Coordinates of C-alpha atoms and ligand atoms in Angstrom, one line a residue:
X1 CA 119.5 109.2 92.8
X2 CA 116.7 111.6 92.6
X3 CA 113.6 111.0 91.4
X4 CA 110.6 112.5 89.9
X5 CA 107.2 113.1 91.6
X6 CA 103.8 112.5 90.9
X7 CA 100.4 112.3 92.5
X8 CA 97.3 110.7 91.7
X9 CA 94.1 111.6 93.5
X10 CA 94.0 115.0 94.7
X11 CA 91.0 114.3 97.6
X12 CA 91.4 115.9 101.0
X13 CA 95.0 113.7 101.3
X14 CA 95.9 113.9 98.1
X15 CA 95.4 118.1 97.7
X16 CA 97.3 118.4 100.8
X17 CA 100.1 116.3 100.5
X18 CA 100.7 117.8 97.3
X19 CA 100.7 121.0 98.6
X20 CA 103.1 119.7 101.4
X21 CA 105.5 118.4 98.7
X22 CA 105.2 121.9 97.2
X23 CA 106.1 123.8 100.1
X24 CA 109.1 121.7 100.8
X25 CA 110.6 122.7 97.9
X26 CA 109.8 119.6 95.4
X27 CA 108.1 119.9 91.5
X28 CA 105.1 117.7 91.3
X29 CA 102.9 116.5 89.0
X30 CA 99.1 115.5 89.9
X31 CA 96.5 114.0 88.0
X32 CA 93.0 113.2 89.1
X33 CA 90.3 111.1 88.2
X34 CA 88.3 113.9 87.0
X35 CA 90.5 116.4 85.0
X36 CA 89.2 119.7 85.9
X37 CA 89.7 119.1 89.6
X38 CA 93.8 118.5 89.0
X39 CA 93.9 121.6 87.1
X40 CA 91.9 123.8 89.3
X41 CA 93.8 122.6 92.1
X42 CA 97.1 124.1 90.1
X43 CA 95.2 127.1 89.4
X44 CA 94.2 127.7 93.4
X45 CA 97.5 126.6 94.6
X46 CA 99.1 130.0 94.8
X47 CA 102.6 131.0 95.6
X48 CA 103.0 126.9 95.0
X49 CA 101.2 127.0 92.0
X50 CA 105.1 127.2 90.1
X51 CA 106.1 123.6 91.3
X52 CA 102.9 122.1 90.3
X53 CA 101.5 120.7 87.1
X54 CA 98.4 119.3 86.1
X55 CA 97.9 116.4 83.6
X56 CA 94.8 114.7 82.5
X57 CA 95.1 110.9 82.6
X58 CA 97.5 108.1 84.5
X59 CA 99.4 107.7 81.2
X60 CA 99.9 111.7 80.9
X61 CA 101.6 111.4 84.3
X62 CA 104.2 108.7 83.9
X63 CA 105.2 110.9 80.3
X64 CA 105.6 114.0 82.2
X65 CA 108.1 112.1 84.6
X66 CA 111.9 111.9 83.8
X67 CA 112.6 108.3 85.3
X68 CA 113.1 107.3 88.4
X69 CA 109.8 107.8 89.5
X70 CA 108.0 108.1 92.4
X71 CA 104.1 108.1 92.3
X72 CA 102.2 108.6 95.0
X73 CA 98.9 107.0 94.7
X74 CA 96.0 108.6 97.2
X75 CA 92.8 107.0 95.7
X76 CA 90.6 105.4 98.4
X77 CA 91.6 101.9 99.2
X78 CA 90.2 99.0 97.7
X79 CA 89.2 98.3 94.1
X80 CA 91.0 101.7 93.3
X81 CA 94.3 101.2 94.3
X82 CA 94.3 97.8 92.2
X83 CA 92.8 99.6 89.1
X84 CA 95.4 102.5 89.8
X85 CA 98.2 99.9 90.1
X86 CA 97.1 97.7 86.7
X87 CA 97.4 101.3 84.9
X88 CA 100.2 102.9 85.6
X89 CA 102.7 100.0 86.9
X90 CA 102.8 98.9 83.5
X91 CA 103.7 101.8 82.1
X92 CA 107.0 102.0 84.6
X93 CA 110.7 102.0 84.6
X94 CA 112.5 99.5 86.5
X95 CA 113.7 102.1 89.6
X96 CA 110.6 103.9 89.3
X97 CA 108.2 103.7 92.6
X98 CA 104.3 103.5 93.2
X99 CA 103.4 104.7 96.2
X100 CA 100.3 103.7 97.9
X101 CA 99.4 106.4 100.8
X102 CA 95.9 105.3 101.7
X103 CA 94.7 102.9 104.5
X104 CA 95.0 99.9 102.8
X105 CA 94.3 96.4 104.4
X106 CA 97.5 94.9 105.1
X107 CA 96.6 91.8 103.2
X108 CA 95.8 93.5 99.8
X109 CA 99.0 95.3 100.0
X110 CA 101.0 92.3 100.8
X111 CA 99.2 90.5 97.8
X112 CA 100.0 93.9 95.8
X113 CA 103.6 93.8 96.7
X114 CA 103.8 90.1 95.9
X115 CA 103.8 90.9 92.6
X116 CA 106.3 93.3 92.2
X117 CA 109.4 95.2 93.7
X118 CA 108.4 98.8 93.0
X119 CA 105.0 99.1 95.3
X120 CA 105.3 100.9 98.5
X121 CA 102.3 100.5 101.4
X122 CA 102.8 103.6 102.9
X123 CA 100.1 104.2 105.8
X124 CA 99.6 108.0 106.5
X125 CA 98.6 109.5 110.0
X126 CA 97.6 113.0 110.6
X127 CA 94.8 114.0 108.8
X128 CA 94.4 117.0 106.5
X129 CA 96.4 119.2 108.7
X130 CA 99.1 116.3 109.1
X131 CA 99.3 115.6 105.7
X132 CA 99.9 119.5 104.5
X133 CA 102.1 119.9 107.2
X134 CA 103.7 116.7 108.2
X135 CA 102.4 113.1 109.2
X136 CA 103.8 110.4 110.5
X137 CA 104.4 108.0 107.8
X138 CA 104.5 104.1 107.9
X139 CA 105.7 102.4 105.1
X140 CA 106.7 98.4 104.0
X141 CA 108.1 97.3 100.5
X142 CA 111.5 96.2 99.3
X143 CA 114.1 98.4 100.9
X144 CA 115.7 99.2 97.5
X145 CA 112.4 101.0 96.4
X146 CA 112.5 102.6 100.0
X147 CA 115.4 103.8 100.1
X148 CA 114.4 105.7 96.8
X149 CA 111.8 107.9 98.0
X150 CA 113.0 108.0 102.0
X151 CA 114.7 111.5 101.4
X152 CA 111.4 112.6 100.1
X153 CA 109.2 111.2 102.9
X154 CA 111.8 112.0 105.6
X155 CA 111.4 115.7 104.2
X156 CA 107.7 116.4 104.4
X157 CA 107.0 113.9 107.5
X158 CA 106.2 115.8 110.9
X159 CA 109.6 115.8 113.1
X160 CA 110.1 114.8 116.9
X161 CA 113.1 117.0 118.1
X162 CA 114.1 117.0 114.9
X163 CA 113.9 113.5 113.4
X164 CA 111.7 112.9 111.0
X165 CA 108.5 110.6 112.0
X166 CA 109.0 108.3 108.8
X167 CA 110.0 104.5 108.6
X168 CA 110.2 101.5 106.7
X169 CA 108.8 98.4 108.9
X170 CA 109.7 95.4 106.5
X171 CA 108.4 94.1 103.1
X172 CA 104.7 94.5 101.4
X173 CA 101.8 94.8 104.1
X174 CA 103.8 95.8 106.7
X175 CA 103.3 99.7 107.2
X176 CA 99.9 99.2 106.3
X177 CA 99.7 96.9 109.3
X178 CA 101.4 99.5 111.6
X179 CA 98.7 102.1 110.2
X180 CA 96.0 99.8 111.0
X181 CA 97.0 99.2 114.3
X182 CA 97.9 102.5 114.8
X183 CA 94.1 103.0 114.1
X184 CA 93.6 100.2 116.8
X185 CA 95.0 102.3 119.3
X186 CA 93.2 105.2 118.2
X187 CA 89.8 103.6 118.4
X188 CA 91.0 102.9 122.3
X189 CA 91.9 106.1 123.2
X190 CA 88.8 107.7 121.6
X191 CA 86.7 104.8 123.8
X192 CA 88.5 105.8 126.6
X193 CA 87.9 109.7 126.2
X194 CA 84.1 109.3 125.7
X195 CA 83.7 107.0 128.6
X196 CA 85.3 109.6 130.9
X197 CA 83.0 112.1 129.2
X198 CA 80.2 110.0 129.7
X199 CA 81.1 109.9 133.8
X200 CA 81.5 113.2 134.0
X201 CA 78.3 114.4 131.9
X202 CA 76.1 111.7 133.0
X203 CA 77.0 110.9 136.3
X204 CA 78.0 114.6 138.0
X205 CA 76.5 116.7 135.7
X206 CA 79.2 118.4 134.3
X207 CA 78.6 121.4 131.4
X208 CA 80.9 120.6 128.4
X209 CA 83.1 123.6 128.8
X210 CA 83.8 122.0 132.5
X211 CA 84.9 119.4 130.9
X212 CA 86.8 120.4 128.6
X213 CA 88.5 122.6 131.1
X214 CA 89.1 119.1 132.9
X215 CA 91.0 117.5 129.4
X216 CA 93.1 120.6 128.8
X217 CA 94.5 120.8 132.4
X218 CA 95.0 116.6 132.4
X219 CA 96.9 117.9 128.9
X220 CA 99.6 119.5 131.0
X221 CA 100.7 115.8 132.5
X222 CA 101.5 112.0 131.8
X223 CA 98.4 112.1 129.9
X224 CA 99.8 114.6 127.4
X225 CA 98.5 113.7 123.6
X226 CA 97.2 115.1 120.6
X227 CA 93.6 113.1 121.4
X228 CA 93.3 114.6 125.0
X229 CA 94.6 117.9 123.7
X230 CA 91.4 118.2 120.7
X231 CA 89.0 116.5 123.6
X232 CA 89.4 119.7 125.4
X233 CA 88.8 121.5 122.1
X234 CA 85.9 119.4 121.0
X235 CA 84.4 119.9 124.9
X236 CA 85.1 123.7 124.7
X237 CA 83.2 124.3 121.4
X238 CA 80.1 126.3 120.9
X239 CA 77.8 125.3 117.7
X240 CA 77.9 128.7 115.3
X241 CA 74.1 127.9 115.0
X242 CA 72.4 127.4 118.3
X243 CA 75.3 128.9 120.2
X244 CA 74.8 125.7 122.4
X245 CA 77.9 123.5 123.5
X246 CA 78.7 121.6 120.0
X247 CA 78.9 118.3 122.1
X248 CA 75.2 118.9 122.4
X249 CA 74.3 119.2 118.8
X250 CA 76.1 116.3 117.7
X251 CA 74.7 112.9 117.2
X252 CA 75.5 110.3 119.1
X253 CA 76.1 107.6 116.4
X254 CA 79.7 107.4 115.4
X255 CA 81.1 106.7 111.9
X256 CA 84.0 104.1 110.9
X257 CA 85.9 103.0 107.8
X258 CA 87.3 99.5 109.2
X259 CA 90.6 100.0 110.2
X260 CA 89.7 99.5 113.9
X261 CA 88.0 96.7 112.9
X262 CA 90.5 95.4 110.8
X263 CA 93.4 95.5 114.0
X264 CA 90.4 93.3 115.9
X265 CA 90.4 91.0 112.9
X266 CA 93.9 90.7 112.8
X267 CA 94.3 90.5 116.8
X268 CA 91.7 87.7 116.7
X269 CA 93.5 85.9 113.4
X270 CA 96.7 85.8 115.7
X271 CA 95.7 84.8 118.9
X272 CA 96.4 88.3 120.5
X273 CA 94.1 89.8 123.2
X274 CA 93.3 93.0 122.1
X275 CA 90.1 93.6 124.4
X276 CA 90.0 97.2 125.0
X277 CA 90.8 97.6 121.2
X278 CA 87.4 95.2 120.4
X279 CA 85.2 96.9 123.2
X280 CA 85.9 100.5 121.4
X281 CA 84.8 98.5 117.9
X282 CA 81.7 97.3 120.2
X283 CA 81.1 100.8 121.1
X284 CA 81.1 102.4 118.0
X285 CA 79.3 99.4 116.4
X286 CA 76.4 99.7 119.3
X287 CA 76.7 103.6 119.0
X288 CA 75.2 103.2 115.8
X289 CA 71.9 100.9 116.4
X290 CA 70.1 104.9 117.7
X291 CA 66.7 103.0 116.9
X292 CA 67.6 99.9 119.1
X293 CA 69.0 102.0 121.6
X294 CA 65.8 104.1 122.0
X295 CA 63.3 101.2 121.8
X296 CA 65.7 99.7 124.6
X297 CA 65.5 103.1 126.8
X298 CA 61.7 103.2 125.7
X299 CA 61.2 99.8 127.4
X300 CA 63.9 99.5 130.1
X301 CA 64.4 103.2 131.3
X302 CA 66.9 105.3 131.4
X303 CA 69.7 104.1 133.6
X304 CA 70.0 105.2 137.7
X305 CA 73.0 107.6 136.3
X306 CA 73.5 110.1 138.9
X307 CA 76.6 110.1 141.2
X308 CA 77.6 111.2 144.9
X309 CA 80.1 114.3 143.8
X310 CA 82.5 112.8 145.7
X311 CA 82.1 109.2 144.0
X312 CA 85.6 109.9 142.2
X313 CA 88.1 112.6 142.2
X314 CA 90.0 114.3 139.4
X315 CA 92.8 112.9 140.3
X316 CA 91.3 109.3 140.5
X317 CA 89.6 109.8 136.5
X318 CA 93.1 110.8 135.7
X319 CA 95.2 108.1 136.9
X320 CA 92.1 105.5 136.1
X321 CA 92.6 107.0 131.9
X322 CA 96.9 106.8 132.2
X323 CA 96.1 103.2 133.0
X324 CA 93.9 102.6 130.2
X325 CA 95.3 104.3 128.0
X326 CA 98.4 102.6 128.9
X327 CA 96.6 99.2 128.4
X328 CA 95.3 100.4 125.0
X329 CA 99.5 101.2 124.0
X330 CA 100.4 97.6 125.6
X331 CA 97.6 96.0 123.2
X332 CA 98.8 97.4 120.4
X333 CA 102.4 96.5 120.5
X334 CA 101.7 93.0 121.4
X335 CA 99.6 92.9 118.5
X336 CA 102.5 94.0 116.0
X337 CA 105.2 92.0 117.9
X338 CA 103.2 88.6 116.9
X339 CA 102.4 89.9 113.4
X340 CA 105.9 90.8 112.9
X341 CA 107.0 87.2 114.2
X342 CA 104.4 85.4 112.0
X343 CA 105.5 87.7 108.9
X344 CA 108.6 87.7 109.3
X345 CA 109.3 91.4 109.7
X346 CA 111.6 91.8 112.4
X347 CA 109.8 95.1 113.4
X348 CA 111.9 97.1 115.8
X349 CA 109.0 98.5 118.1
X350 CA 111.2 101.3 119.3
X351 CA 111.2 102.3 115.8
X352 CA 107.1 102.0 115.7
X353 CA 107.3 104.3 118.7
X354 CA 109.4 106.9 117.5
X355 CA 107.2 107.4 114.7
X356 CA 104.3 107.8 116.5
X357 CA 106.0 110.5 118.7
X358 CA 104.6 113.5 116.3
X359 CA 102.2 114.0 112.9
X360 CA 99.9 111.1 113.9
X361 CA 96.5 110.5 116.0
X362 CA 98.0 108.8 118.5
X363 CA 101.0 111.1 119.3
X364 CA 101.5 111.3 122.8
X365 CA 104.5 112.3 125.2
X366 CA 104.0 108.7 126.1
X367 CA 105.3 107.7 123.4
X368 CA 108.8 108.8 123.9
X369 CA 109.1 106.7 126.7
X370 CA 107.7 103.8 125.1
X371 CA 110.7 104.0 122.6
X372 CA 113.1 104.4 125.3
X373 CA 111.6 101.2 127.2
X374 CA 111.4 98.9 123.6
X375 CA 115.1 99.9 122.8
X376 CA 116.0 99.2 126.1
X377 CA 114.8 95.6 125.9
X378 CA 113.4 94.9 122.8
X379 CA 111.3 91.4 124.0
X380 CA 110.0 92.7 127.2
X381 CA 106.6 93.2 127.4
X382 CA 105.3 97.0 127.6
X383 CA 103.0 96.6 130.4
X384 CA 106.5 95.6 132.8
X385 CA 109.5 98.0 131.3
X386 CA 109.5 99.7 134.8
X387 CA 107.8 103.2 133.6
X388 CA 105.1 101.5 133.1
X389 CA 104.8 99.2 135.8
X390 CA 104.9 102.3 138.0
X391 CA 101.8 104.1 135.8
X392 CA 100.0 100.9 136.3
X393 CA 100.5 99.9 139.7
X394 CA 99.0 103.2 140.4
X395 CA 96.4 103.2 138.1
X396 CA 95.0 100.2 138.9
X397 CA 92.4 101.0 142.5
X398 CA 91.8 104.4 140.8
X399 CA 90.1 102.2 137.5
X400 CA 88.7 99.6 139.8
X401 CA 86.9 102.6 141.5
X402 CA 86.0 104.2 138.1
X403 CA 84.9 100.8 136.7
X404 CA 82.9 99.5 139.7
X405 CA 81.3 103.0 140.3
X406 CA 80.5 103.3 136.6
X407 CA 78.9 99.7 136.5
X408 CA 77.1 100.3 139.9
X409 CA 75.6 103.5 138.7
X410 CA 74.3 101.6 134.8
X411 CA 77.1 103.9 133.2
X412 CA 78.3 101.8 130.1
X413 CA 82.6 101.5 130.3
X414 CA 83.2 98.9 128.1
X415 CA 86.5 100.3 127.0
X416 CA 87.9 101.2 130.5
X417 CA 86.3 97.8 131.6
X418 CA 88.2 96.1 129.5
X419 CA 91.3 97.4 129.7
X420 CA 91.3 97.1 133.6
X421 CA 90.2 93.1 132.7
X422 CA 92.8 92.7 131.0
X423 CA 95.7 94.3 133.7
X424 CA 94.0 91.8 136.0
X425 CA 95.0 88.8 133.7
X426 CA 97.9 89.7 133.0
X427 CA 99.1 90.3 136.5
X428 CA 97.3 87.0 137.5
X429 CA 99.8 83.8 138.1
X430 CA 96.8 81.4 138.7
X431 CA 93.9 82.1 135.9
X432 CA 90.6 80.3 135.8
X433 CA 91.6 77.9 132.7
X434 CA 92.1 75.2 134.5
X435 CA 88.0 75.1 134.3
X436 CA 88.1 75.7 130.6
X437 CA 90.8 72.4 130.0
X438 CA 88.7 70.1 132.7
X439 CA 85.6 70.8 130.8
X440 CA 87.4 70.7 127.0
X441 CA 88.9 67.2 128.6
X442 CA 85.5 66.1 130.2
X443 CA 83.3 66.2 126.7
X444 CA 86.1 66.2 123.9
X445 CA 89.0 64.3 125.5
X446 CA 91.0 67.7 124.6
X447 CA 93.3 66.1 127.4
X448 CA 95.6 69.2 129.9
X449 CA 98.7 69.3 131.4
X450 CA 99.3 69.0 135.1
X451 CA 100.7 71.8 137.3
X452 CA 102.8 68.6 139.4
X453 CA 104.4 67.0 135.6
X454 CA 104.5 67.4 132.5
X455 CA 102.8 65.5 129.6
X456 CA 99.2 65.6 128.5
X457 CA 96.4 63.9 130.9
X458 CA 93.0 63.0 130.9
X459 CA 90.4 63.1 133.7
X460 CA 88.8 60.6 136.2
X461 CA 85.9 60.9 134.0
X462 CA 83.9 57.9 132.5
X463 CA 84.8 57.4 128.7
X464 CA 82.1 57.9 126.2
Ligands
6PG501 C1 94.8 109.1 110.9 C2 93.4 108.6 111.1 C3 92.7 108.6 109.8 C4 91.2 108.4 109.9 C5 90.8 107.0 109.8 C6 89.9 106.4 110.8 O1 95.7 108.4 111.4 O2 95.0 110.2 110.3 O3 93.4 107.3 111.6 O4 93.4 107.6 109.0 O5 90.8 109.0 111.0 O6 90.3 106.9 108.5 O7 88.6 106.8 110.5 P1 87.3 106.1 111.0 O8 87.1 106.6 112.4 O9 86.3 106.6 110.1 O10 87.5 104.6 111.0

C-alpha cells in the first residue's frame, strides 16, 4: 500500500528532509506554521519544485492527501508536537501515519503512542546535511503503522554497503530512546575529543592546524568516525574575519538541548552506570558558568599546565581515545539493553548498531564491528566480545598515563577519567562495597550478604 506524504514544519530538518523526499523521487506536501515560509520554500526548491506543494494550515494538509497517509511532523519537541498531534490526528484515516521526526523525550512519546496506533517516534541523526541526504533513522510505534511508511524511510535514509540505516526498535518511546542515547554517546565522544584537544593545546603547545593534522591522520585507523573526521576540520579552520585558527575565536561555553542529559536521567532512573556519559553532561554544564570560571582562575591561578614533550606519545593519545571511546559505546548499549528489558522491547542491539553504521553523529567504522560482536552473542557485554577486549586491554596503561599525566599537570579530563574508572570496575572481582554494606548495616541495619554463605546478616555491632 502506498501512501501519501506530507510535512509539517519546514525548519532546518523539516526544509531538508523535504527536499530529500523530493529528490528521491516522492510528491510531497508541506505546510508551515507560518504560510509564506511553506510557499516560498516551493518556490526556491528548483528542479524539485514539481513534486512539492504548499498548503496553508494542518487541515489544508490532511485534504490534499489521498488516504493512507503519512505525515511527518518536524516541529520542535515539546508542547508542539502535542498541539500538532491534537490537530491533525483527528482529522485522520484509520491507516494513515503521524510521524514525529524530532528529538522527543522518550516518555512523551510513549505517553503519545499510548493513545493511539497511528504515531511514529521517529528519532533523526545527521543533521542538515544528513537529513537532505540521508540520516540514520530510529523509529518505535506499532509495527503495522511501521511497516507503512518503512519503504519510504528505507529510501531516503543514508546506506551502509548498501542497507539502508533505518529501523523500527519496538512500540511508542522506543526510537526516541535510541536517539537519545545515541545523543549520550555523542556527548562522550565530543568530551573525549576536547579533552585530547585540551592536552595537546594546553599541555604541549600545539597550533590548531597541528592538531588537526593529528585527528585527520588518527581518521585513517580504529578510530575512524564522522566526529574525529570534522575534529580535524573544526582544528584545521581559519576564521574568514581575523584569519586566526577558528578554534581561537570561539567561545568556550558550549550549548545543549537535553538529550545528553536526558540519556543521564534515564541511566540514573535505571540503575545503569553511565559515567563518562554524565562527566561530558558535567563538562558542558561547567563549560557554561564563563563568570565562575574566571572568578575561579582570578583567585586560584591558572593551572601548572605545561608538559615534558615527551610526557605522551601519539600513539599513546591514540590508543588512550580507542579506549574511551570504546567505554563511551559500551555505556551506551548497556543503557538500552536495561531500557529494553524494563520496557519490554526486545531491542536487537546488533540492529542499533547497524543503524548507526552511516547518516548519524556517531557513525563510526567501529560500529560495524559492534554489530558483528551483538549478533554474535546477543547478551554478552560489549566491553568482553573479544574485539573489544583486545582494544581495551591495550588501551588501558596508555589512558592511565593520559589520565594520571593530565591530573598531575591540573589538566581537567573528566570524560577520559571516567571512562578509564569505569574499565577499572568493571574488570575488578573484589570492589570496595563491602565498606558501603558494613556501614549501610552499622547505622540502618540495611543487613549484607557474606562472601562464605548465603543469606542476609547483620554486624557485631551494638543495636540502637
Ligand atoms: C544528530 C544530533 C542532533 C543535535 C542534537 C544535540 O544526531 O543529528 O544529535 O540531533 O546535534 O540536537 O544537540 P545539543 O548538543 O544542542 O544538545
Amino acid at each position: 500500500m502506498t501512501v501519501s506524504l506530507g510535512l509539517s514544519g519546514l525548519g532546518t530538518m523539516g526544509a531538508a528532509l523535504a527536499l530529500n523526499l523530493a529528490d528521491k523521487g516522492f510528491d510531497l506536501v508541506v505546510q508551515n506554521r507560518t504560510a509564506e515560509t511553506a510557499h516560498r520554500f516551493v518556490a526556491e526548491a528548483g528542479a524539485l519544485a514539481p513534486r512539492l506543494r504548499a498548503v496553508d494550515t494542518p487541515a489544508d494538509l490532511v485534504a490534499a492527501l489521498a488516504p493512507p497517509r503519512a505525515i511527518l511532523l518536524m516541529v520542535p519537541a515539546g508542547e508542539a508536537v502535542d498541539d500538532a498531534i491534537a490537530t491533525i490526528l483527528p482529522l485522520l484515516g484509520p491507516d494513515d501515519v503521524l510521524i514525529d521526526g524530532g528529538n522527543a523525550n522518550f516518555r512523551d512519546t510513549k505517553r503519545r503512542a499510548a493513545g493511539t496506533a497511528q504515531l511514529i517516534g521517529l528519532g533523526v541523526s545527521g543533521g542538515e546535511e544528513g537529513a537532505r541526504h540521508g540520516p540514520s533513522m530510529m523509529g518505535g510505534g506499532e509495527a503495522m503503522a511501521w511497516e507503512r511508511v518503512a519503504p519510504v524511510l528505507g529510501a531516503i535514509a543514508a546506506r551502509y554497503e548498501g542497507t539502508p540505516c533505518a529501523a523500527r526498535f519496538g512500540p511508542g518511546g522506543a526510537g526516541h530512546f535510541v536517539k537519545t542515547v545515541h545523543n549520550g554517546i555523542e556527548y562522550a565522544d565530543m568530551a573525549l575529543i576536547a579533552e585530547i584537544y585540551g592536552i595537546l593545546r594546553d599541555g604541549f603547545g600545539w597550533e590548531p592546524a597541528r592538531i588537526g593534522d593529528l585527528f585527520a591522520r588518527w581518521n585513517t585507523g580504529p578510530l575512524k568516525s564522522y566526529l574525529v573526521e570534522i575534529t580535524a576540520a573544526v582544528a584545521g579552520a581559519a576564521d574568514t574575519e581575523t584569519g586566526r585558527p577558528i578554534l581561537d575565536v570561539i567561545l568556550d561555553r558550549a550549548g545543549q538541548k537535553g538529550t545528553g542529559r536526558w540519556t543521564a536521567i534515564e541511566a540514573q532512573t535505571l540503575g545503569v552506570a553511565v559515567p563518562a556519559i554524565e562527566a561530558a553532561v558535567a563538562s558542558r554544564n561547567v563549560s557554561a558558568e564563563l563568570d565562575l570560571r574566571r572568578q575561579g582562575e582570578a583567585r586560584f591561578g591558572p593551572a601548572p599546565v605545561h608538559l615534558p614533550h615527551d610526557a605522551l606519545s601519539e600513539d599513546e593519545l591514540e590508543a588512550a581515545l580507542i579506549g574511551a571511546k570504546i567505554m563511551a559505546y559500551v555505556e551506551g548499549f548497556a543503557l538500552l539493553r536495561a531500557a529494553s528489558a524494563a520496557e519490554g522491547w526486545g531491542m536487537p542491539l546488533g540492529q542499533v548498531a547497524r543503524v548507526w553504521r552511516a547518516g548519524c553523529i556517531i557513525r563510526s567504522d567501529m560500529l560495524n564491528d559492534m554489530a558483528a560482536a551483538f549478533d554474535e552473542d546477543a547478551e554478552r557485554p560489549l566491553f568482553l566480545a573479544p574485539a573489544f577486549a583486545e582494544h581495551l586491554a591495550g588501551a588501558v596503561g596508555p589512558l592511565r598515563a593520559l589520565v594520571a599525566t593530565g591530573i598531575r599537570h591540573g589538566l581537567s579530563v573528566p570524560a577520559l577519567s571516567a571512562a578509564l574508572s569505569h574499565f577499572e570496575m568493571l574488570r575488578t572481582e573484589r570492589s570496595t562495597a563491602n565498606m558501603l554494606q558494613g556501614l549501610r548495616d552499622y547505622f540502618g541495619r540495611h543487613g549484607f550478604e557474606r562472601t562464605d554463605r548465603a543469606g542476609a546478616h547483620h554486624g557485631p555491632w551494638a543495636e540502637g
